Amino acid sequence: MSRTKKSSKGREKVSASSVPAGVEAHNAGESAEAHQQQVAARIRAGLFAIFAAVSVSITSGSFGVDGNFAFWSDSIGGEQVFFSVPVALLWGIVSVGFIAITLLQLLRGAKFAWRASIGIIAPALVIALLARLLDGTTANLTVFFTSTLSFAIPVGIGALAGIISERSGILNIAVEGKLLSGAMVGSIASSITGVAIAGPVAGALIGALLSLFLAWLGIRYKVDQIIAGTVINIGALGITSFAYLRILQPYSEYNRPIGIETVDIPLLSHIPILGPIFFSLSPYFYASIGLILFFTYMIYRTRWGLRLRAAGEQPSAAGTVGIDVVRLRYRAMLIAGLLAGFAGSYIALSGTGGFGINTSAGKGFIALAAVIFGAWNPVYAFGAALIFGMTSAATTLLSGLGVSLPPQILLSMPYIVTIIVVAGLIGRVRAPASAGRPYDQG
Amino acid sequence: MKLELQGITKQFPGVLANDRISISVDKGQVLGLLGENGAGKTTLMNILSGLYRPDSGSIRIDGTERTFRDPAQAINAGIGMVHQHFMLVPVFDVTESVVLGSEPTKGPLGSFDRTTARAQVVELSKKHGLHVDPDAKIESLPVGVRQRVEILKALYRKSEILVLDEPSAVLTPQETEELFEIIRGLAKSGTAVIFITHKLNEVIAVADKITVLRRGAVAGETTPAAATAASLAEMMVGREVQLTVSRSKSKVLEPILEVNEMSVLNDAGAIAVDRATFEVRSGEILAIAGVQGNGQTELVEALTGLRPIDSGNVTLESKPFAAGSPREIASAGVAHIPEDRNRDGMVKGMTIAENYILNTYHLPQYSKRGLLDRKAISAATEKAVKDFDVRTPSIDTDIASLSGGNQQKVIVAREFSRNVRLVIAAQPTRGLDVGSIEYIHRRIVEQRDSGAAVLIVSTELDEVLALGDRVAVMYEGRIVGILDAKDATRERVGLLMGGIVA
Amino acid sequence: MTRIGAFARKLRVPALSIFVALFIGALFIIFTDVEVLGRLLSDPIGALSLGVGRAATAYSALLRGALGDPETIGKALASNGDVQLWARALRPIVESVVASVPLIFVGLGVSVAFRTGIFNIGGAGQYTMGAVGGTLAALIFGGGVTPVPIAIILVMIFGLIGGALWAFIPGFLKARVGASEVITTIMLNFIAAQFVFFLVSNFEFIQKPPRIQPVSKELSQFVDLPGILPIESLRLDIGIIVALLTAVAVSWFLFRSTRGFELRTAGLNIAAAKYAGMGAASSIITAMLISGAISGLGGALVAVGTVKQLSPGIAGSVGFTAIAIALVGGTRPSGVVATALVFGLLQHGGSLMQVTTSIPIEMLLFIQALVIAFIAAPELTLGIIKNPFVRRSKSVTK
């Protein structure tokens, strides 16, 4: 009995690895994959071309309309600097950009760094779209940028949490639940202690606790990791809503967190226009950038990262050279939980309202989208979070200004984009091979 | 270093995997550990590498008793394992793969010191003549090179006791010969090597001494000089190997399956079967021999509709079936005993009855207007269970709870339940006990005698020689020779399997 | 005898997990009570007895809300057929059944996918799109445009189609390019909600006048599903009948039909399904279509019959609850119906609990999460005992 089970497992591996019957045949295998990549590249080029065509047509229809923008020049709420740009010019830039990307994609094929190019063109596109939709109304771009960041921080850090746990081999669809719990516990801790730092710390701790629970279900009891994640998501929504209604609402003193003040970076924050956007932000922002860069380095350049990736790709390879895969996964989940809870605390502490029911509002799921869109790379994922943040900020801005556009379409973009990416239409993303599989030696 | 295992016993629920096993190997010595499937070799090695802990018994290295709680301790003690299924991360490069777990680092963050690692790998591979490109991705390497990476992994950890578990299972004969050279070289430089295999000739070729395991216990010890293939085989199996199936001479009639210049691609899009041409006639058994991984799997999948045929043509009773689906091919009278019964042949979690109708459920006798006819299914299964001597409490038992032999009997019963013109049996007796092997061989021969054409694919040379009226040999995707039974000596077939076409 | 024994064994784990989850829920009630917490240090015994008392009050309110008030039932029994009294006595249990209708549908839908090995967590989205289909059908064909029975049938058909279409996307993507259905269905849940938002805030034809709130027109003006109880004020409509018939149909389909056999085979071993000549891709797509259609049918019937309005949040937490129900019910239609009825009782009882003791009904979400965890973990714990390989590897991983 034990043999038969083993042989079945082994066979899969053998048939997967005993590919080549000779070198010549082997090249054929590579070219098949290359062919697939070329197809995806062509689809991308086609998509870019469509965008280019649409942009050109919008450009031609936008002459004579001005997009009116404003910035806070010295500090938020202070003096505004106004300026207007012809909408046609903005769209002209976007058109040229898309045409360039299309051409580059066609010329360079699979080698083209399309993710980065999307990262460059997307902000321009959103601004142009905004200008076009504003239709003369003035929009404050400082507000737009800060609101982009306030969306991107929890999503980006949530995505980082997802990346670390999935790189270690544990599927993490529970980011949403951890954000939510981090938000509530962060708010309560900050309110009770009256110490600002208590919020993020407590949020991170509860996130870690939930994360370890998820890992425990998945590793110790081999509960399907999707089911375990679902348990956390439902449970967190239930508990936080319950506690909110039962405690935080009637006794609102427990839900009046100390706001995390923005930090003005000396000198830099006084740069006109740029100062308020980049150098007068919540410490969360600086922490987030630091964490993203730190963990990107850790994942790709250190022993920890090498082992983490090995555990997520082929845990038996790590286990047989003496790496304790289970402990490694627990640790990764601990880190992921700390990060997600920390990100959650931002949601409750960055504004003024404290915690509210379902206050994360699906950001944890958008974080999953960012993980996939960013191909399990923290920097790319944060880029995706920024783009998603822009669409969200644009929607908020537009609805605040009473511009009549169905914002639902814009708000659906992250989800639609994710489906397209998961479907592999515009290029395969490779998930850690063993994410979601319990570690079985044999 | 000298390694001794004394009285190692390991009990799994229902199986005594290791029963007081004692073996030893000296510095510079190659121990051949010989045994059938299920003899307990792999369990023993997993104990040695710290994956399992023995229920009793001791491990001594240079006379000192050691216990390994995890693989790390075994590695530190100088034991290096090369597993049968390689333990490599496909997306890593060779350098990363070799040093994983003992990486050189620098700086406070434990940054991976790639330069040092790469230099160490290059030096190591030069020193031992194990040529690899330190920057190549594992997934782009052929199997033989991956194995070199595995050996480098062990050497990098300064292993002085190297354990190779069925290392030649996926290798070509040349690669196997290279491997033997490597092993001899390592032994010369003082490494103790344990070479686990079930291939008689290999232990004779490479080992300094041989220990034979049978059913979890040591069945005998000998040396290559004192042993012959026949004597080793007897120790391994426990009695004179009697694989000659009693059968009459075949009455060969018209061709049933004609394969002409057929090529098939594998999953990666590489050519796995290269312009194969052969026929199988009514009343004969054509046995295809070959080392695992030479295209047999793809050949069978193509002939049973599980894999598209890239070029060439195939006819079944003069009708082309190149575009057939598994179902169409089955209804044309083809019985398919799949290579991996756990993966393809049965559905664990379903009953014996459900498995019995797995690919006939849609036929009118079992299905009426889209609904299953439970009575008919039960009746047919009851009969099959009786006919094929399947030992089971009931036909509503989950097939997962049967023994391997009984599971295979259910599969064979199902496949032979239809009107069969062609039997395609891939590794029909892999992993079975001797009684089941004999039973299934007899059933296959019966099919031949009743006029079906039989195609058997097996990596077991004994099985091929015992059953085949004609023997074809596959090597690197090609049919390199087809011999009549009378010409198919072990030597000739063996040479062909090694790609040596006389 | 043995059959009863086996049945009881099967019930043991689900029943126990619901029970334990409710117990933990009680602990939550006690330890989130500010008054209890405030006295816990100075007077622990008093605080705890206060807490236990509150929990008991809450659960008894839950029970009365779910099944009915014994006193009212007594009066009704004594009244010799007073319709008003009977209506009052029966309302709780009838409403509990009403609450279980969407759960039965989505639970069944999700189960069909689970059985085929597809983790469809898009029940909410498919239910929502079914509600969209039903609402559109009601608006188009209701209000006297077509005869009432035909309008009702069209509502159901549109619901089926809406749900099936929404499930087709992930099914197709999984079958053709291997896209993870977990991710795609999660994303489609959000898109469905946004789509409803879009519909009910941009079209005069759909939006409720004076077009301020993002909700649809009152659907009862267009199509009213006939009730099935003799007392008119009890709103149990044909939805429950359709739900039960669907359960029978699903059971029949899964365990008696050849197509169902194919789906179950694909769910247990996709390689064997291919070997047996069953189209794996078509099994995945079929399962998703059926799964989505059932959820969509539920969405249409509940939107038109019970809620009588389409809104972006119409699915609520039904998608989550359905997963719990499918797992507790062992993805068997009979088990799903039974579990859905229990969850319906909890849900409606919970709303009375919220009204009378101000303990939020959101507690049920938490209880559901616990139930899922208990169901999922013991299954594997049992597997560890039974299966030597898991045990072996456990010793490895320790």
mmCIF file of N, CA and C in Angstrom, chain A residues 246, chain C residues 26-27 29-31 33 36 45-61 64 353 357 359:
data_model
loop_
_atom_site.group_PDB
_atom_site.id
_atom_site.type_symbol
_atom_site.label_atom_id
_atom_site.label_comp_id
_atom_site.label_asym_id
_atom_site.label_seq_id
_atom_site.Cartn_x
_atom_site.Cartn_y
_atom_site.Cartn_z
ATOM 1 N N ARG A 246 -21.714 46.141 19.931
ATOM 2 C CA ARG A 246 -21.949 45.850 21.332
ATOM 3 C C ARG A 246 -21.136 46.766 22.251
ATOM 4 N N ALA C 26 -21.632 32.111 23.249
ATOM 5 C CA ALA C 26 -22.131 32.539 24.561
ATOM 6 C C ALA C 26 -21.004 33.194 25.355
ATOM 7 N N LEU C 27 -19.833 32.595 25.295
ATOM 8 C CA LEU C 27 -18.687 33.198 25.986
ATOM 9 C C LEU C 27 -18.453 34.615 25.472
ATOM 10 N N ILE C 29 -20.708 36.594 24.226
ATOM 11 C CA ILE C 29 -21.744 37.483 24.748
ATOM 12 C C ILE C 29 -21.357 37.936 26.158
ATOM 13 N N ILE C 30 -20.879 36.968 26.936
ATOM 14 C CA ILE C 30 -20.553 37.280 28.332
ATOM 15 C C ILE C 30 -19.383 38.267 28.400
ATOM 16 N N PHE C 31 -18.358 37.980 27.644
ATOM 17 C CA PHE C 31 -17.140 38.777 27.821
ATOM 18 C C PHE C 31 -17.071 40.015 26.938
ATOM 19 N N ASP C 33 -19.742 42.008 27.354
ATOM 20 C CA ASP C 33 -20.725 42.801 28.086
ATOM 21 C C ASP C 33 -19.965 43.767 28.996
ATOM 22 N N VAL C 36 -20.473 43.362 32.686
ATOM 23 C CA VAL C 36 -19.782 42.183 33.225
ATOM 24 C C VAL C 36 -18.296 42.481 33.375
ATOM 25 N N ILE C 45 -17.767 36.563 40.753
ATOM 26 C CA ILE C 45 -18.878 35.614 40.709
ATOM 27 C C ILE C 45 -20.151 36.323 40.276
ATOM 28 N N GLY C 46 -20.368 37.465 40.884
ATOM 29 C CA GLY C 46 -21.546 38.232 40.504
ATOM 30 C C GLY C 46 -21.505 38.597 39.034
ATOM 31 N N ALA C 47 -20.326 39.002 38.569
ATOM 32 C CA ALA C 47 -20.187 39.401 37.177
ATOM 33 C C ALA C 47 -20.480 38.229 36.250
ATOM 34 N N LEU C 48 -19.917 37.070 36.608
ATOM 35 C CA LEU C 48 -20.104 35.919 35.745
ATOM 36 C C LEU C 48 -21.564 35.474 35.733
ATOM 37 N N SER C 49 -22.186 35.481 36.911
ATOM 38 C CA SER C 49 -23.578 35.025 36.920
ATOM 39 C C SER C 49 -24.452 36.002 36.149
ATOM 40 N N LEU C 50 -24.100 37.277 36.236
ATOM 41 C CA LEU C 50 -24.819 38.263 35.422
ATOM 42 C C LEU C 50 -24.642 37.942 33.941
ATOM 43 N N GLY C 51 -23.381 37.649 33.575
ATOM 44 C CA GLY C 51 -23.078 37.357 32.170
ATOM 45 C C GLY C 51 -23.801 36.116 31.694
ATOM 46 N N VAL C 52 -23.734 35.067 32.504
ATOM 47 C CA VAL C 52 -24.402 33.824 32.113
ATOM 48 C C VAL C 52 -25.900 34.067 31.955
ATOM 49 N N GLY C 53 -26.426 34.835 32.887
ATOM 50 C CA GLY C 53 -27.857 35.160 32.790
ATOM 51 C C GLY C 53 -28.162 35.882 31.486
ATOM 52 N N ARG C 54 -27.318 36.820 31.131
ATOM 53 C CA ARG C 54 -27.553 37.579 29.889
ATOM 54 C C ARG C 54 -27.459 36.661 28.673
ATOM 55 N N ALA C 55 -26.455 35.778 28.713
ATOM 56 C CA ALA C 55 -26.312 34.857 27.582
ATOM 57 C C ALA C 55 -27.541 33.969 27.472
ATOM 58 N N ALA C 56 -28.012 33.509 28.630
ATOM 59 C CA ALA C 56 -29.186 32.642 28.622
ATOM 60 C C ALA C 56 -30.388 33.398 28.063
ATOM 61 N N THR C 57 -30.553 34.648 28.513
ATOM 62 C CA THR C 57 -31.651 35.460 27.983
ATOM 63 C C THR C 57 -31.535 35.595 26.473
ATOM 64 N N ALA C 58 -30.281 35.855 26.037
ATOM 65 C CA ALA C 58 -30.090 36.055 24.602
ATOM 66 C C ALA C 58 -30.462 34.800 23.837
ATOM 67 N N TYR C 59 -29.956 33.656 24.305
ATOM 68 C CA TYR C 59 -30.222 32.435 23.562
ATOM 69 C C TYR C 59 -31.683 32.030 23.640
ATOM 70 N N SER C 60 -32.335 32.325 24.767
ATOM 71 C CA SER C 60 -33.744 31.969 24.815
ATOM 72 C C SER C 60 -34.531 32.883 23.877
ATOM 73 N N ALA C 61 -34.075 34.150 23.770
ATOM 74 C CA ALA C 61 -34.722 35.030 22.783
ATOM 75 C C ALA C 61 -34.491 34.492 21.386
ATOM 76 N N ARG C 64 -36.828 31.571 20.882
ATOM 77 C CA ARG C 64 -38.206 32.013 20.673
ATOM 78 C C ARG C 64 -38.352 32.664 19.303
ATOM 79 N N MET C 353 -33.215 38.150 18.789
ATOM 80 C CA MET C 353 -32.248 38.334 19.870
ATOM 81 C C MET C 353 -31.690 39.757 19.837
ATOM 82 N N THR C 357 -32.504 41.827 23.064
ATOM 83 C CA THR C 357 -31.394 41.918 24.013
ATOM 84 C C THR C 357 -30.255 42.771 23.483
ATOM 85 N N ILE C 359 -28.148 42.189 21.383
ATOM 86 C CA ILE C 359 -26.911 41.479 21.032
ATOM 87 C C ILE C 359 -26.889 41.336 19.522
#
